[in-house]
Coordinates of C-alpha atoms and ligand atoms in Angstrom, one line a residue:
X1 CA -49.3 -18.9 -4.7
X2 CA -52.4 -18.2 -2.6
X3 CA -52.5 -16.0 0.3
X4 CA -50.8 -17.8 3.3
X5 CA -48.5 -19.7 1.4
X6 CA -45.0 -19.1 1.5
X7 CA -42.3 -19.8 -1.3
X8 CA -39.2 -21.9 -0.1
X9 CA -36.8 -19.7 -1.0
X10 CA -33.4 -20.8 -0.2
X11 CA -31.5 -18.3 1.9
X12 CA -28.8 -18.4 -0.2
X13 CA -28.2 -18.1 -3.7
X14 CA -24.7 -19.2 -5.1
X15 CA -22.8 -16.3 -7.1
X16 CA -23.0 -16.6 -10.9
X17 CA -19.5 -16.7 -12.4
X18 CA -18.5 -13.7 -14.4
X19 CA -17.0 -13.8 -17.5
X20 CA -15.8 -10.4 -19.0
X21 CA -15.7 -9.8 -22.6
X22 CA -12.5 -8.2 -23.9
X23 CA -13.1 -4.1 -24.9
X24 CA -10.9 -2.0 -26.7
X25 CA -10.9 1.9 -25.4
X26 CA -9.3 4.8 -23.7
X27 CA -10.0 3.2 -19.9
X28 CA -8.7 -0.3 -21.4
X29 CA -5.7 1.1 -22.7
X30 CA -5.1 3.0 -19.3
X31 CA -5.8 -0.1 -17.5
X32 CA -2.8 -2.0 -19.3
X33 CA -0.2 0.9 -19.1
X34 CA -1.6 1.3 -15.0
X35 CA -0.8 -3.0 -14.7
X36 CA 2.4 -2.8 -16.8
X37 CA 3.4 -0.1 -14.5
X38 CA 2.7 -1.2 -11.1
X39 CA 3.8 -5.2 -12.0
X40 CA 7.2 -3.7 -13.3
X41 CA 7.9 -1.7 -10.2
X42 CA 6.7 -4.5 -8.0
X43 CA 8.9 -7.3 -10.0
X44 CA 12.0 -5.3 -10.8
X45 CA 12.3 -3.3 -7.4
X46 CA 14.3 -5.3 -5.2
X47 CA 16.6 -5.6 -8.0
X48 CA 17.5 -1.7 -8.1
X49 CA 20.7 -0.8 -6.4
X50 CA 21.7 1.8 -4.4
X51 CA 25.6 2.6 -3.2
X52 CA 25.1 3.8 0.5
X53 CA 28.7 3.2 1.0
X54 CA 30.8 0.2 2.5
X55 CA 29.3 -2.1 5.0
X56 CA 25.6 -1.0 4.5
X57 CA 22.9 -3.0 1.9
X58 CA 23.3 -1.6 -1.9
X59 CA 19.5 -2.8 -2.2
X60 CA 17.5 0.2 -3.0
X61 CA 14.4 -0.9 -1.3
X62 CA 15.4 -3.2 1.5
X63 CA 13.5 -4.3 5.0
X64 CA 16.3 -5.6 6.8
X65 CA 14.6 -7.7 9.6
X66 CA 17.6 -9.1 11.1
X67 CA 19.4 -6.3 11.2
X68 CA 16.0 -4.2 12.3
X69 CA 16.9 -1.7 9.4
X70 CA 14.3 -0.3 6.6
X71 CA 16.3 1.2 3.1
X72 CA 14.3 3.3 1.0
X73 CA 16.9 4.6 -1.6
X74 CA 18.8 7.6 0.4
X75 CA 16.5 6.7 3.5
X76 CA 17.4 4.7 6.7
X77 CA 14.7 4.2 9.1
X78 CA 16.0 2.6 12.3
X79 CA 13.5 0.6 14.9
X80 CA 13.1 3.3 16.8
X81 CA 11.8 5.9 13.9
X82 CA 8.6 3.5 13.1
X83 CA 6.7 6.8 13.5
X84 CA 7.6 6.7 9.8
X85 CA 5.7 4.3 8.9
X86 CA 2.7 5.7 10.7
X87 CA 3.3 8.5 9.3
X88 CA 3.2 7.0 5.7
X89 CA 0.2 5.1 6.5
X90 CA -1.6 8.4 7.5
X91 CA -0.7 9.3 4.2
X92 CA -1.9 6.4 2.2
X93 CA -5.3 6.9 3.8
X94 CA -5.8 10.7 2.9
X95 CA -5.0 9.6 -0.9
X96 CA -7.0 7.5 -0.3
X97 CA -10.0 10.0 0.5
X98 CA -8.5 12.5 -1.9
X99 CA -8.8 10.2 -4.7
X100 CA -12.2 9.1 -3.6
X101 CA -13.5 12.6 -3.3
X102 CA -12.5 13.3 -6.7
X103 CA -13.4 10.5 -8.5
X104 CA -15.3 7.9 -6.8
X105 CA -13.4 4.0 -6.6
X106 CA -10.4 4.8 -8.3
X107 CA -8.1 3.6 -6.8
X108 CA -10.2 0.1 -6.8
X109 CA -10.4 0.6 -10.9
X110 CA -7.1 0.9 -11.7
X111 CA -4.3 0.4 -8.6
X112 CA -5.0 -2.0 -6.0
X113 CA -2.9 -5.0 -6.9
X114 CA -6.7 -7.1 -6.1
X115 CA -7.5 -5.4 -9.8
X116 CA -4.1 -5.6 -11.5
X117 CA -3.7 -9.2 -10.5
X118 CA -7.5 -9.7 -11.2
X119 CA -6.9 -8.4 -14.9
X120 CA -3.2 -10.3 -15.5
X121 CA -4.8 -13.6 -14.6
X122 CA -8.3 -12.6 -17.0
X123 CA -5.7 -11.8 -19.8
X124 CA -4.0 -15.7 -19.7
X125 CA -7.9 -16.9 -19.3
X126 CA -8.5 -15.0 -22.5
X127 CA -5.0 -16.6 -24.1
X128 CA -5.8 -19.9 -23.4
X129 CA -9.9 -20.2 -23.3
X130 CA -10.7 -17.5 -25.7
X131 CA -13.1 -14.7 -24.8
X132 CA -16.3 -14.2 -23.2
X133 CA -18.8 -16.4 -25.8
X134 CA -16.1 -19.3 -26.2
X135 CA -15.1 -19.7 -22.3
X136 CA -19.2 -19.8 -21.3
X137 CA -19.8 -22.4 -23.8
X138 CA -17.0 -24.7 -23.2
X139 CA -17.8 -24.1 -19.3
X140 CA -21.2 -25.4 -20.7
X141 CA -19.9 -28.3 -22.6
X142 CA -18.5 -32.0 -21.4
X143 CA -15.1 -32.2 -21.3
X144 CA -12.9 -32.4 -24.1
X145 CA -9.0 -32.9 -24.5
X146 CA -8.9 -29.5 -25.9
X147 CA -11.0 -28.1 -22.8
X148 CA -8.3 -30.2 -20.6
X149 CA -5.5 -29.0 -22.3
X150 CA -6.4 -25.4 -22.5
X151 CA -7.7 -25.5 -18.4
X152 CA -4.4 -27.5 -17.6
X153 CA -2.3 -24.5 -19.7
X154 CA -4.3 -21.8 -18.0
X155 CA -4.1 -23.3 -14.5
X156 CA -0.5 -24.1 -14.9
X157 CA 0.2 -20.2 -16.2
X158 CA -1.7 -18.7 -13.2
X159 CA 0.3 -20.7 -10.5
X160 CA 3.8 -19.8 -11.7
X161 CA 2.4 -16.3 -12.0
X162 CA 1.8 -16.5 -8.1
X163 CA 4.4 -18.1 -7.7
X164 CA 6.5 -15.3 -8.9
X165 CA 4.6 -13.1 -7.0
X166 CA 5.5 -15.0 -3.9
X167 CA 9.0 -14.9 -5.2
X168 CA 9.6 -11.1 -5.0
X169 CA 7.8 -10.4 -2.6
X170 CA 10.7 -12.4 -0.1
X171 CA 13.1 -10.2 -2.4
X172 CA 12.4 -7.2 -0.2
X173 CA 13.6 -9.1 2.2
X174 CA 17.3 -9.9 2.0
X175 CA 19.6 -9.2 -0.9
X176 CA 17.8 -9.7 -4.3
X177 CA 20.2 -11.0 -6.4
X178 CA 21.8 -13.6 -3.2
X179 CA 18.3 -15.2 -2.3
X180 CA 17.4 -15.6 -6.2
X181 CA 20.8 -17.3 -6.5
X182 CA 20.1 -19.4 -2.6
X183 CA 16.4 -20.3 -3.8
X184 CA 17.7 -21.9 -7.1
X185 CA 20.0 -24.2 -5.3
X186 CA 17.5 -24.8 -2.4
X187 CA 19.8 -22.9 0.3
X188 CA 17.4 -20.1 1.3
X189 CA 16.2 -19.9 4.8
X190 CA 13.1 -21.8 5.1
X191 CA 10.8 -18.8 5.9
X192 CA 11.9 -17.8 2.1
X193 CA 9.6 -21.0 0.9
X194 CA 7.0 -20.7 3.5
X195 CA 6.1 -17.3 2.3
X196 CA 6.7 -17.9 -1.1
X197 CA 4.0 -20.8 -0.3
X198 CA 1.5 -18.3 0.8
X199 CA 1.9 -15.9 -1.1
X200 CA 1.5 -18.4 -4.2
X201 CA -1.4 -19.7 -3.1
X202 CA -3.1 -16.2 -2.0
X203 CA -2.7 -14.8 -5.3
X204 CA -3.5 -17.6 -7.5
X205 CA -7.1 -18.1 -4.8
X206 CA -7.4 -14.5 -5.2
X207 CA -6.9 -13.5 -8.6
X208 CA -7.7 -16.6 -10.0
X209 CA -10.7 -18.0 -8.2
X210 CA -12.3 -15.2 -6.1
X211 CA -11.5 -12.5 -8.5
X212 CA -14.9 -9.6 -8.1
X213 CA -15.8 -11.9 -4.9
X214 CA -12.9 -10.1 -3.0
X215 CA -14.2 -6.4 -3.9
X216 CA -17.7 -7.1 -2.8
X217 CA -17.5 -9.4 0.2
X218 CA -13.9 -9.2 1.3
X219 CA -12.7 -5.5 1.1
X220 CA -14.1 -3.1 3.6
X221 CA -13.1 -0.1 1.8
X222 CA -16.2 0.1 -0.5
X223 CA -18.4 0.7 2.9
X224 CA -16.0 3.1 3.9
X225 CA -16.0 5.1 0.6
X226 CA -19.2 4.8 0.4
X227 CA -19.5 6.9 3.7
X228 CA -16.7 9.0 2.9
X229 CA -18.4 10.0 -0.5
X230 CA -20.0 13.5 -1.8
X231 CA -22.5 13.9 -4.5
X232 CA -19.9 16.0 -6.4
X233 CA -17.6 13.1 -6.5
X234 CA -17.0 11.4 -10.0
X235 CA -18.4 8.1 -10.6
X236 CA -19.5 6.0 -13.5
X237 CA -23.0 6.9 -14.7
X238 CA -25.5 5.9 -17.5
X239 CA -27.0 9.0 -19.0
X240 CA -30.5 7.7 -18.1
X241 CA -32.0 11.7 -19.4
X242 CA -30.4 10.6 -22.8
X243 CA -30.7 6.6 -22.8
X244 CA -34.6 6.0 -21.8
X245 CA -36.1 4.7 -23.3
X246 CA -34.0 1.8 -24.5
X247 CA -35.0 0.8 -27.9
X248 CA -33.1 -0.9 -30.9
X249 CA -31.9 1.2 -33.6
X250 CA -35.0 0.1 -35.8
X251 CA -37.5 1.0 -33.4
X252 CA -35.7 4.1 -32.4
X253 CA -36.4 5.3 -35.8
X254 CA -39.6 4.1 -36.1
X255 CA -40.4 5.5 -32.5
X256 CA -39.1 8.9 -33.4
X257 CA -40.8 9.1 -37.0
X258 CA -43.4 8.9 -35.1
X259 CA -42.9 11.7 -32.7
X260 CA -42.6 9.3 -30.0
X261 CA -39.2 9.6 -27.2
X262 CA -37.0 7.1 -28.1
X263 CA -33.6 7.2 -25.8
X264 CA -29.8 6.8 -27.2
X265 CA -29.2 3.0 -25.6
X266 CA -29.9 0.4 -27.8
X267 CA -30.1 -2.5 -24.9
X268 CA -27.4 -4.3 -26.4
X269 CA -25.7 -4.8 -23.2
X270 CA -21.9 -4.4 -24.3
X271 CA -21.9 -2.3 -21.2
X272 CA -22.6 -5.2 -18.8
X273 CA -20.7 -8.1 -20.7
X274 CA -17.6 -6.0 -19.8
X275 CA -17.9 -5.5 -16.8
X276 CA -15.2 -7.4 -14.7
X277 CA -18.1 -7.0 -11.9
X278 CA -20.7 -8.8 -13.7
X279 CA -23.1 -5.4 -13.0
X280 CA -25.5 -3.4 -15.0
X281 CA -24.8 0.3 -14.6
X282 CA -28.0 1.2 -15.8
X283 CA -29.3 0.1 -12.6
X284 CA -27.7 3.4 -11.3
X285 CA -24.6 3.9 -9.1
X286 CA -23.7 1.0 -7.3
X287 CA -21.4 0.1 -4.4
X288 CA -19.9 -2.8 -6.8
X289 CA -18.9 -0.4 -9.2
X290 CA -14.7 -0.1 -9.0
X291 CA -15.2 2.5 -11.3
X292 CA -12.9 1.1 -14.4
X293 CA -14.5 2.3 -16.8
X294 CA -14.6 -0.6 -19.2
X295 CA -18.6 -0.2 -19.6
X296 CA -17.5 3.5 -21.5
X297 CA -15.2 2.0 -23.5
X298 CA -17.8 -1.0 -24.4
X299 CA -20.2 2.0 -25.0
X300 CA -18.7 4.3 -27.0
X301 CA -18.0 1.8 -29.7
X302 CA -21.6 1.4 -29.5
X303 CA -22.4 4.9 -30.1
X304 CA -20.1 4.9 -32.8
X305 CA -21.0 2.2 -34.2
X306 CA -24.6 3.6 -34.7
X307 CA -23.4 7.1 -35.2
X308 CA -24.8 8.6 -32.0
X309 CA -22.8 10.8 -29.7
X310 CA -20.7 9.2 -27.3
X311 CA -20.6 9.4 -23.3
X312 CA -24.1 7.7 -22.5
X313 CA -22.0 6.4 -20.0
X314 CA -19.4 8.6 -18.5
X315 CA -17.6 9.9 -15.5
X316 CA -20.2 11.9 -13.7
X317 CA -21.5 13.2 -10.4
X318 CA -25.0 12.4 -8.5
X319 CA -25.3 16.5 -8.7
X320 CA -25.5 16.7 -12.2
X321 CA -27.5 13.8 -12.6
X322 CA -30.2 16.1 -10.4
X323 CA -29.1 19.2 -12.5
X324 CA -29.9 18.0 -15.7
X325 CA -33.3 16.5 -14.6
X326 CA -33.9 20.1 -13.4
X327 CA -32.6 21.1 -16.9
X328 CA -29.7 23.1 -15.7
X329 CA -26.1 22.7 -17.2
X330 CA -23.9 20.1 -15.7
X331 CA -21.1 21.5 -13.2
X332 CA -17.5 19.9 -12.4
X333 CA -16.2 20.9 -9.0
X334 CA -13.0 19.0 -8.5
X335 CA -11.5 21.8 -6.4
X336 CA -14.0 21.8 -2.9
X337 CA -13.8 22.0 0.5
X338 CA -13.2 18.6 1.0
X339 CA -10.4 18.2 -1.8
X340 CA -8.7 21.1 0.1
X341 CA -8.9 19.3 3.2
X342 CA -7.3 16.2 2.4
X343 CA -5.2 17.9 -0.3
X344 CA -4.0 20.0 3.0
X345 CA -3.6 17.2 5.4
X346 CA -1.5 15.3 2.7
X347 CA 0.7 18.1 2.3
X348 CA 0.6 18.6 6.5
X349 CA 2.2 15.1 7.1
X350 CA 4.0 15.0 4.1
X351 CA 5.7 18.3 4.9
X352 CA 5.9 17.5 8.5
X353 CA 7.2 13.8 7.7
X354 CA 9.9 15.5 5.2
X355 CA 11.0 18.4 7.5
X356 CA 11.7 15.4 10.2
X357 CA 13.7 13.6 8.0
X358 CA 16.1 16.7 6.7
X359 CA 16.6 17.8 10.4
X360 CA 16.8 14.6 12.3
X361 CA 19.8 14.0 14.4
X362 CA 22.8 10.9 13.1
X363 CA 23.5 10.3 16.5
X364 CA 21.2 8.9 19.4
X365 CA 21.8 8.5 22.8
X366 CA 19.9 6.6 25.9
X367 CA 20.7 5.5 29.9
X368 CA 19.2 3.1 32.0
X369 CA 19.6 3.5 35.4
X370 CA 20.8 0.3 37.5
X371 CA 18.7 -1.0 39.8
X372 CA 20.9 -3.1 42.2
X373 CA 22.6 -0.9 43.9
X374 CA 21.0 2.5 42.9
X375 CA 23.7 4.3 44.7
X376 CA 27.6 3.3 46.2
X377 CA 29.1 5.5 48.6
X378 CA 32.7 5.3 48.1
X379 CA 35.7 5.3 50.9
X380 CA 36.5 9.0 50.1
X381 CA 32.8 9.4 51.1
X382 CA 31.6 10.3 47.4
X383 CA 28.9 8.9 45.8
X384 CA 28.5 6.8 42.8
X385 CA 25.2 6.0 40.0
X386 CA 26.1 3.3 37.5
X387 CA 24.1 3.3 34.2
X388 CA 23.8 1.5 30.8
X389 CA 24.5 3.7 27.8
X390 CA 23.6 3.1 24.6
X391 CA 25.2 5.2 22.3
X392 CA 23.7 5.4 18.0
X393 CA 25.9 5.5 14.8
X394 CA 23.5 6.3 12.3
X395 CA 26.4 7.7 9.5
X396 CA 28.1 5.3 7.4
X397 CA 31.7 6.0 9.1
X398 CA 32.7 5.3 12.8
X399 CA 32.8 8.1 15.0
X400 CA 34.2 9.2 18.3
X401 CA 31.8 10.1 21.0
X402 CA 32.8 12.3 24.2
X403 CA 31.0 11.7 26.7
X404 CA 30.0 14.2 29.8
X405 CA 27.8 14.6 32.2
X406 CA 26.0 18.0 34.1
X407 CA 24.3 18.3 37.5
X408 CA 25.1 18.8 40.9
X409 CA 28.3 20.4 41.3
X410 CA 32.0 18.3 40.7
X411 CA 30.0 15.3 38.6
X412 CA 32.2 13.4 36.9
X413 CA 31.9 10.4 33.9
X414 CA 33.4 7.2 33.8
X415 CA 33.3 4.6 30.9
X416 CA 33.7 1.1 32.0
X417 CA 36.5 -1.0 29.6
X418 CA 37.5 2.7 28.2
X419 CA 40.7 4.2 28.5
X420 CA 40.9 7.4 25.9
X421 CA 39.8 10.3 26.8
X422 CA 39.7 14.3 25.4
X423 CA 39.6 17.2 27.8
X424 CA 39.5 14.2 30.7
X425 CA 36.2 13.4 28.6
X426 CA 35.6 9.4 28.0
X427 CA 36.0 9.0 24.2
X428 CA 33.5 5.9 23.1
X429 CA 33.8 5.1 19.4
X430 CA 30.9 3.5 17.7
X431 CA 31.2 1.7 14.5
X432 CA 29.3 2.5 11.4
X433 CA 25.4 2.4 10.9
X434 CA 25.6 0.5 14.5
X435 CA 24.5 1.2 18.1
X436 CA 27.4 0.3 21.0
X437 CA 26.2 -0.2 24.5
X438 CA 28.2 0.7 27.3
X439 CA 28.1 0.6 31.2
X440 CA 29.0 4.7 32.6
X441 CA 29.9 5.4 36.4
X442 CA 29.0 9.0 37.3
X443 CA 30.3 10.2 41.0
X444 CA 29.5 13.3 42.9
X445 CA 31.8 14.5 45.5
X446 CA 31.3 14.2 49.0
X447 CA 31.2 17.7 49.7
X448 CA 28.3 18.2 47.2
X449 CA 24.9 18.3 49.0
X450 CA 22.6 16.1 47.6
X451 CA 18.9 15.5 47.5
X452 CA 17.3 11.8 47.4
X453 CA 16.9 12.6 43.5
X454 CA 18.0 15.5 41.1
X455 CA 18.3 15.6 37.3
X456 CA 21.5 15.3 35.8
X457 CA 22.2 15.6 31.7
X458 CA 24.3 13.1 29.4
X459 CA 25.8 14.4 27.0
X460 CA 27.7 12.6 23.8
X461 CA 29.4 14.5 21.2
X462 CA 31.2 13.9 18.1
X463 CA 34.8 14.6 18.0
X464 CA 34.6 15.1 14.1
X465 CA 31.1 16.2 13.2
X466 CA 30.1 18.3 16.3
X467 CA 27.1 16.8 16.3
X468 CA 25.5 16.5 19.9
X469 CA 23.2 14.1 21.0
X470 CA 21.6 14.8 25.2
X471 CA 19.3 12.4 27.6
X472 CA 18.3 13.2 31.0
X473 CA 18.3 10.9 34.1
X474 CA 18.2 11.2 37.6
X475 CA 21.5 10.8 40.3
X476 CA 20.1 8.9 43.4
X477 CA 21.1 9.3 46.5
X478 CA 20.4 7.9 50.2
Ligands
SF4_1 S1 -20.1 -0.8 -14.1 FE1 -18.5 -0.1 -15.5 S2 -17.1 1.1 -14.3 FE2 -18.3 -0.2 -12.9 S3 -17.2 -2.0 -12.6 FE3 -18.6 -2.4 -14.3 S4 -17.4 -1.9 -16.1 FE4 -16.3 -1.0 -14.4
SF4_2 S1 -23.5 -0.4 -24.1 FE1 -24.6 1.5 -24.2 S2 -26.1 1.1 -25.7 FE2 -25.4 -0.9 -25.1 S3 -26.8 -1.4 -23.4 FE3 -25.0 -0.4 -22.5 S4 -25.7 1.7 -22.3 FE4 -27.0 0.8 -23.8

């Protein structure tokens, strides 16, 4: 090409498919018991039971959207506790950085269900098209019956897989073992199939089709690790010090006979025909890496194959990378002050989250002032605020609430539709695990002299527990 000329380049290049060979090794083994794990707790969950008592959900993990409940074995977290789940989120994310600090894309490696699906659906690939050499050749052949059969098999596999998938997922959802019996005879609610639908399809495009596509174009947490990251954080590293220069085993010896450097990789590329990422971690440490560790595995059987030492590739830090180019020992500093931190804020919310749950109250209690009239004035020349209670059951019993009320001077409480009372206190009973709403009078004398607004406490307590739940309004007057 002379000078002024420019190439047509096309702008862009389509993505080569990646086919990972099958490796045997420590990381590989952890990899299966990691997916066994986190598929069984995701299958079998909704199917755990739970006795909470009569009239509440035996379903140990259970998001109750009709009845705006959340189970989560001994905890109930009612609409108006969602903090929980802010709280739990907050959480998640300072694993998250936690795990990251230590040890670079963990968490991509080895937990998020992208991976674990990604590797379930690679595993019936490998059943049905063999491995890495046999499904790039008949990828690269016409078809055949036998390539129809095997792709048909595969396909078919993949789909019911999602389709499970899709199937507990709803399971969390409503009673387990009712909608498995409802969606067998086609009488689940229709929202059941739709996301069932989705959820099928998702996983199968996912898993099957999009696969490492997801981690390096989709997922935005690679940018943020990569932000979040330390050069004392663990991450998959080729020994370049020991590996350079790559030679074959031959020429190594020749090389070294010689006197001539000759470095421990053998450029036989085990390492990159693993890799579920289709990258060369040689090339130095890469935002594509998930850090699985499947290029050591592939390695070390290389090493021991040609009796070298293992760990040309291994879980390492940039630091010692620069450390043993300066010829100093390599250092592992797991414990930092940035592993205290998040370590610290985990155990801040986590603490703070648990202390919340021990001491929160059974009981809630809230008014509404009406609007239309705000205020009476009654013949005897007292005056009279009407309000809507709504009184919380949050125990599995029902319990009796007295209700009073404190302020100006000679306040008194009325319940609308209720006739007991204790100690000339309304007594409102609310049923279990339930809220009861309620319309309440409250009346000050006329001798009692009263601003345009003052504060006046509600108060509900139970007749059995003692428990006491308190809100503040205001009493309006003309
Ligand atoms: S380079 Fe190694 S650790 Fe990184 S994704 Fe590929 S196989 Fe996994
Ligand atoms: S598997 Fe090991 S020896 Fe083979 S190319 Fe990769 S780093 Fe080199």
């Amino acid at each position: 090409m002379s000078v002024g000329e420019t190439e047509d380049l096309p702008l862009f290049a389509a993505s080569k498919k990646v086919y990972p060979q099958s490796v045997s090794g420590p990381f590989r083994r952890l990899k299966w018991a990691l997916l066994v794990l986190c598929l069984a707790v995701y299958y079998l969950l909704p199917f755990l039971r739970w006795d909470r008592g009569p009239n509440l959900p035996n379903q140990a993990v259970l998001l109750d959207i009709a009845n705006n409940r959340f189970y989560f074995f001994f905890i109930e977290i009612w609409p108006q506790e969602v903090y929980y789940f802010t709280g739990l989120l907050v959480m998640a994310a300072f694993i998250l950085f936690l795990m990251n600090a230590v040890a670079g894309r963990i968490w991509c490696g080895y937990l998020c269900p992208q991976t674990v699906w990604t590797d379930l659906y690679l595993a019936v690939e490998r059943f049905f098209e063999g491995d890495r050499r046999e499904r790039m050749l008949r990828d690269s052949m016409a078809w055949s019956l036998d390539t129809l059969w095997r792709k048909a098999a595969k396909h078919i596999t993949w789909v019911m897989i999602a389709w499970w998938t899709g199937g507990a997922w709803v399971l969390y959802f409503a009673d387990a073992p009712t909608l498995v019996r409802e969606l067998a005879t086609f009488t689940a609610p229709m929202m059941a199939y739709v996301w069932i639908a989705i959820l099928t399809f998702t996983t199968y495009a996912l898993a099957g089709h999009m696969r490492e596509q997801v981690c390096k174009f989709m997922c935005p947490w690679p940018r943020i690790q990569a932000a979040l990251t330390d050069d004392e954080a663990l991450n998959v590293t080729y020994r370049y010090d020991r590996g350079d220069p790559r030679v074959s085993v031959k020429h190594a010896a020749r090389l070294r006979s010689e006197g001539k450097p000759a470095g421990d990789c053998i450029d036989c590329h085990q390492c990159v025909v693993v890799c579920p990422m289709g990258i060369d971690i040689r090339d130095g440490s890469q935002l594509d890496c998930i850090q699985c560790g499947l290029c050591i595995d592939a390695c070390d059987n290389v090493m021991e194959k040609v009796g070298r030492e293992p760990k040309l590739i291994a879980f390492d830090t940039e630091a010692n990378v620069e450390r043993r180019k300066a010829g100093l020992a390599p250092v592992y500093r797991p414990v930092r002050l940035r592993t205290l931190i998040y370590l610290g804020l985990i155990v801040l919310v986590g603490g703070a989250m648990l202390w919340q749950l021990a001491t929160r109250a059974t009981a809630g209690i809230s008014v509404l002032h009406e609007r239309a009239p705000l205020f009476v004035r009654l013949q005897d020349g007292s005056m009279r605020n009407a309000y809507t209670m709504r009184l919380l059951n949050k125990r599995p019993e029902t319990r009796p609430f007295a209700l009073s009320v404190s302020g100006p001077s000679g306040v008194t409480i009325e319940a609308v539709g209720v006739s007991a009372t204790a100690d000339l206190r309304p007594i409102v009973a609310v049923g279990p695990d339930s809220s009861r709403e309620i319309r309440v009078l409250v009346t000050v004398p006329h001798d009692t002299p009263l601003e345009q607004s003052q504060t006046i406490t509600f108060t509900a307590s139970d007749l059995f527990a003692g428990e006491v739940v308190r809100t503040q309004d205001h009493f309006i007057a003309p």
